[in-house]
Amino acid sequence: MPVAQIDGRAIAYAQFGPTQGVPVLLIHGFPLSGAMWDDVARVLGDVLGYRVIVPNLRGVGESAAAGPTAITVEENAHDVLGLADHLGIDRFVLGGLSMGGYIAFALLRQAQGRVVGLILADTRAGADSDAGKERREDLANRVLTDGPAAAVGAMVPTFFAPATYQQRQDLVDRATAMIHGIAPATIAGLARGLALRPDSTELLATITSPTLILCGSEDSLTPPAEAEAMRARIPNARLIMIPHAGHMSNWEDPVAFTAAVASFLESLR
Ligand code: MLT
């Protein structure tokens, strides 16, 4: 996996498809790695010929270690912009699932002019409630004590639609293994950073790029009502629900998810 030096910090990234042209940058969720995008990115890049770039955020995989102090959405957005600079990319389509969406909002605050299309999957504009912030801190402390298993127990049951959780052991195992691959300090740092993220609701009306919103119809972490609220506020947004899917809609129905993204990318050409 290639590694870029961003302000002296290693950020690893995967590339799919051609290495020229306006790319789509896909940002991963918490507490996962860029590999969560593999299925979608392979089809978009290797089959459909779109340029796709997937960073591992700081502390993840071969990227430089980070945490356990807060790793903020602003810092992550800065790294993604730094990666784009490193690759000589001026404008790009930006996509993020869940935490990836929170980071996309932070990136829009830093450099909205560089984003020519936006994909918000299973995410929300709001900040954490006080109770949510306490849960993040509790999770950070438990992961630092007990390791990633604490995050597996807290997160994986909420990732999927109930039927997926019961019947798709392969996806449950995949999420479990991916979380076990993330350093405890990183999980703690990202959790603390998520607790600090600002409310992005006011930002939504200022988004100028065409926007695709995707949401699993059974997403309990960032439910369809959140997706609909974003659609109602973003001027040029379309919402596509993924039936029978939960929070990990790109894993639960990769065909529907990828088809929606591909058709959106086509509309931007
Ligand atoms: C994610 O999938 O990135 C997380 O579930 C986001 C969150 O905990 O808010």
PDB file of N, CA and C in Angstrom, residues 112-152:
ATOM      1  N   GLN A 112     -14.414  23.624   0.604  1.00  0.00           N
ATOM      2  CA  GLN A 112     -15.607  23.215  -0.158  1.00  0.00           C
ATOM      3  C   GLN A 112     -15.404  23.328  -1.667  1.00  0.00           C
ATOM      4  N   GLY A 113     -14.592  24.328  -2.106  1.00  0.00           N
ATOM      5  CA  GLY A 113     -14.399  24.571  -3.544  1.00  0.00           C
ATOM      6  C   GLY A 113     -13.747  23.410  -4.269  1.00  0.00           C
ATOM      7  N   ARG A 114     -13.123  22.503  -3.547  1.00  0.00           N
ATOM      8  CA  ARG A 114     -12.432  21.378  -4.199  1.00  0.00           C
ATOM      9  C   ARG A 114     -13.347  20.171  -4.384  1.00  0.00           C
ATOM     10  N   VAL A 115     -14.551  20.241  -3.805  1.00  0.00           N
ATOM     11  CA  VAL A 115     -15.440  19.071  -3.821  1.00  0.00           C
ATOM     12  C   VAL A 115     -16.476  19.248  -4.929  1.00  0.00           C
ATOM     13  N   VAL A 116     -16.402  18.388  -5.962  1.00  0.00           N
ATOM     14  CA  VAL A 116     -17.310  18.527  -7.106  1.00  0.00           C
ATOM     15  C   VAL A 116     -18.525  17.607  -6.996  1.00  0.00           C
ATOM     16  N   GLY A 117     -18.510  16.739  -6.018  1.00  0.00           N
ATOM     17  CA  GLY A 117     -19.648  15.850  -5.770  1.00  0.00           C
ATOM     18  C   GLY A 117     -19.474  15.267  -4.377  1.00  0.00           C
ATOM     19  N   LEU A 118     -20.603  14.986  -3.716  1.00  0.00           N
ATOM     20  CA  LEU A 118     -20.525  14.550  -2.318  1.00  0.00           C
ATOM     21  C   LEU A 118     -21.404  13.318  -2.137  1.00  0.00           C
ATOM     22  N   ILE A 119     -20.847  12.314  -1.464  1.00  0.00           N
ATOM     23  CA  ILE A 119     -21.604  11.096  -1.169  1.00  0.00           C
ATOM     24  C   ILE A 119     -21.613  10.911   0.341  1.00  0.00           C
ATOM     25  N   LEU A 120     -22.798  10.966   0.924  1.00  0.00           N
ATOM     26  CA  LEU A 120     -22.946  10.834   2.379  1.00  0.00           C
ATOM     27  C   LEU A 120     -23.699   9.534   2.643  1.00  0.00           C
ATOM     28  N   ALA A 121     -23.017   8.542   3.194  1.00  0.00           N
ATOM     29  CA  ALA A 121     -23.638   7.247   3.418  1.00  0.00           C
ATOM     30  C   ALA A 121     -23.784   6.973   4.912  1.00  0.00           C
ATOM     31  N   ASP A 122     -24.980   6.628   5.332  1.00  0.00           N
ATOM     32  CA  ASP A 122     -25.222   6.193   6.713  1.00  0.00           C
ATOM     33  C   ASP A 122     -24.486   7.091   7.701  1.00  0.00           C
ATOM     34  N   THR A 123     -24.843   8.373   7.642  1.00  0.00           N
ATOM     35  CA  THR A 123     -24.190   9.348   8.500  1.00  0.00           C
ATOM     36  C   THR A 123     -25.231  10.338   9.008  1.00  0.00           C
ATOM     37  N   ARG A 124     -24.799  11.290   9.800  1.00  0.00           N
ATOM     38  CA  ARG A 124     -25.707  12.309  10.318  1.00  0.00           C
ATOM     39  C   ARG A 124     -24.967  13.632  10.425  1.00  0.00           C
ATOM     40  N   ALA A 125     -25.729  14.739  10.400  1.00  0.00           N
ATOM     41  CA  ALA A 125     -25.106  16.060  10.485  1.00  0.00           C
ATOM     42  C   ALA A 125     -24.886  16.494  11.929  1.00  0.00           C
ATOM     43  N   GLY A 126     -25.682  15.986  12.845  1.00  0.00           N
ATOM     44  CA  GLY A 126     -25.652  16.473  14.223  1.00  0.00           C
ATOM     45  C   GLY A 126     -24.401  16.045  14.977  1.00  0.00           C
ATOM     46  N   ALA A 127     -24.142  16.742  16.083  1.00  0.00           N
ATOM     47  CA  ALA A 127     -23.050  16.378  16.994  1.00  0.00           C
ATOM     48  C   ALA A 127     -23.554  15.304  17.962  1.00  0.00           C
ATOM     49  N   ASP A 128     -22.661  14.784  18.778  1.00  0.00           N
ATOM     50  CA  ASP A 128     -23.069  13.829  19.820  1.00  0.00           C
ATOM     51  C   ASP A 128     -23.827  14.564  20.925  1.00  0.00           C
ATOM     52  N   SER A 129     -24.809  13.894  21.490  1.00  0.00           N
ATOM     53  CA  SER A 129     -25.450  14.399  22.704  1.00  0.00           C
ATOM     54  C   SER A 129     -24.471  14.261  23.873  1.00  0.00           C
ATOM     55  N   ASP A 130     -24.804  14.876  25.002  1.00  0.00           N
ATOM     56  CA  ASP A 130     -23.926  14.720  26.176  1.00  0.00           C
ATOM     57  C   ASP A 130     -23.797  13.245  26.556  1.00  0.00           C
ATOM     58  N   ALA A 131     -24.916  12.517  26.490  1.00  0.00           N
ATOM     59  CA  ALA A 131     -24.866  11.084  26.818  1.00  0.00           C
ATOM     60  C   ALA A 131     -23.999  10.342  25.791  1.00  0.00           C
ATOM     61  N   GLY A 132     -24.110  10.737  24.528  1.00  0.00           N
ATOM     62  CA  GLY A 132     -23.292  10.117  23.478  1.00  0.00           C
ATOM     63  C   GLY A 132     -21.811  10.382  23.715  1.00  0.00           C
ATOM     64  N   LYS A 133     -21.480  11.604  24.150  1.00  0.00           N
ATOM     65  CA  LYS A 133     -20.073  11.929  24.447  1.00  0.00           C
ATOM     66  C   LYS A 133     -19.554  11.071  25.593  1.00  0.00           C
ATOM     67  N   GLU A 134     -20.400  10.854  26.592  1.00  0.00           N
ATOM     68  CA  GLU A 134     -19.982   9.994  27.712  1.00  0.00           C
ATOM     69  C   GLU A 134     -19.751   8.570  27.236  1.00  0.00           C
ATOM     70  N   ARG A 135     -20.621   8.107  26.337  1.00  0.00           N
ATOM     71  CA  ARG A 135     -20.430   6.738  25.804  1.00  0.00           C
ATOM     72  C   ARG A 135     -19.116   6.636  25.026  1.00  0.00           C
ATOM     73  N   ARG A 136     -18.762   7.681  24.300  1.00  0.00           N
ATOM     74  CA  ARG A 136     -17.490   7.661  23.565  1.00  0.00           C
ATOM     75  C   ARG A 136     -16.318   7.550  24.549  1.00  0.00           C
ATOM     76  N   GLU A 137     -16.358   8.365  25.612  1.00  0.00           N
ATOM     77  CA  GLU A 137     -15.251   8.346  26.574  1.00  0.00           C
ATOM     78  C   GLU A 137     -15.177   6.996  27.283  1.00  0.00           C
ATOM     79  N   ASP A 138     -16.337   6.447  27.594  1.00  0.00           N
ATOM     80  CA  ASP A 138     -16.386   5.127  28.219  1.00  0.00           C
ATOM     81  C   ASP A 138     -15.786   4.084  27.270  1.00  0.00           C
ATOM     82  N   LEU A 139     -16.152   4.174  26.001  1.00  0.00           N
ATOM     83  CA  LEU A 139     -15.613   3.221  25.018  1.00  0.00           C
ATOM     84  C   LEU A 139     -14.097   3.382  24.913  1.00  0.00           C
ATOM     85  N   ALA A 140     -13.635   4.630  24.854  1.00  0.00           N
ATOM     86  CA  ALA A 140     -12.186   4.874  24.758  1.00  0.00           C
ATOM     87  C   ALA A 140     -11.469   4.224  25.938  1.00  0.00           C
ATOM     88  N   ASN A 141     -11.981   4.425  27.127  1.00  0.00           N
ATOM     89  CA  ASN A 141     -11.328   3.865  28.309  1.00  0.00           C
ATOM     90  C   ASN A 141     -11.363   2.352  28.310  1.00  0.00           C
ATOM     91  N   ARG A 142     -12.491   1.792  27.896  1.00  0.00           N
ATOM     92  CA  ARG A 142     -12.598   0.323  27.894  1.00  0.00           C
ATOM     93  C   ARG A 142     -11.669  -0.290  26.846  1.00  0.00           C
ATOM     94  N   VAL A 143     -11.549   0.351  25.692  1.00  0.00           N
ATOM     95  CA  VAL A 143     -10.654  -0.183  24.654  1.00  0.00           C
ATOM     96  C   VAL A 143      -9.201  -0.095  25.118  1.00  0.00           C
ATOM     97  N   LEU A 144      -8.851   0.987  25.812  1.00  0.00           N
ATOM     98  CA  LEU A 144      -7.470   1.110  26.295  1.00  0.00           C
ATOM     99  C   LEU A 144      -7.171   0.061  27.350  1.00  0.00           C
ATOM    100  N   THR A 145      -8.184  -0.359  28.096  1.00  0.00           N
ATOM    101  CA  THR A 145      -7.990  -1.389  29.128  1.00  0.00           C
ATOM    102  C   THR A 145      -8.090  -2.788  28.545  1.00  0.00           C
ATOM    103  N   ASP A 146      -9.138  -3.020  27.763  1.00  0.00           N
ATOM    104  CA  ASP A 146      -9.468  -4.394  27.338  1.00  0.00           C
ATOM    105  C   ASP A 146      -9.108  -4.692  25.887  1.00  0.00           C
ATOM    106  N   GLY A 147      -8.682  -3.690  25.141  1.00  0.00           N
ATOM    107  CA  GLY A 147      -8.340  -3.919  23.737  1.00  0.00           C
ATOM    108  C   GLY A 147      -9.544  -3.763  22.818  1.00  0.00           C
ATOM    109  N   PRO A 148      -9.323  -3.990  21.516  1.00  0.00           N
ATOM    110  CA  PRO A 148     -10.376  -3.763  20.522  1.00  0.00           C
ATOM    111  C   PRO A 148     -11.635  -4.586  20.752  1.00  0.00           C
ATOM    112  N   ALA A 149     -11.524  -5.704  21.497  1.00  0.00           N
ATOM    113  CA  ALA A 149     -12.716  -6.524  21.750  1.00  0.00           C
ATOM    114  C   ALA A 149     -13.838  -5.684  22.368  1.00  0.00           C
ATOM    115  N   ALA A 150     -13.451  -4.681  23.161  1.00  0.00           N
ATOM    116  CA  ALA A 150     -14.484  -3.821  23.770  1.00  0.00           C
ATOM    117  C   ALA A 150     -15.248  -3.062  22.689  1.00  0.00           C
ATOM    118  N   ALA A 151     -14.542  -2.656  21.642  1.00  0.00           N
ATOM    119  CA  ALA A 151     -15.210  -1.940  20.543  1.00  0.00           C
ATOM    120  C   ALA A 151     -16.039  -2.903  19.705  1.00  0.00           C
ATOM    121  N   VAL A 152     -15.548  -4.124  19.540  1.00  0.00           N
ATOM    122  CA  VAL A 152     -16.334  -5.122  18.808  1.00  0.00           C
ATOM    123  C   VAL A 152     -17.671  -5.320  19.518  1.00  0.00           C
TER     124      VAL A 152
END
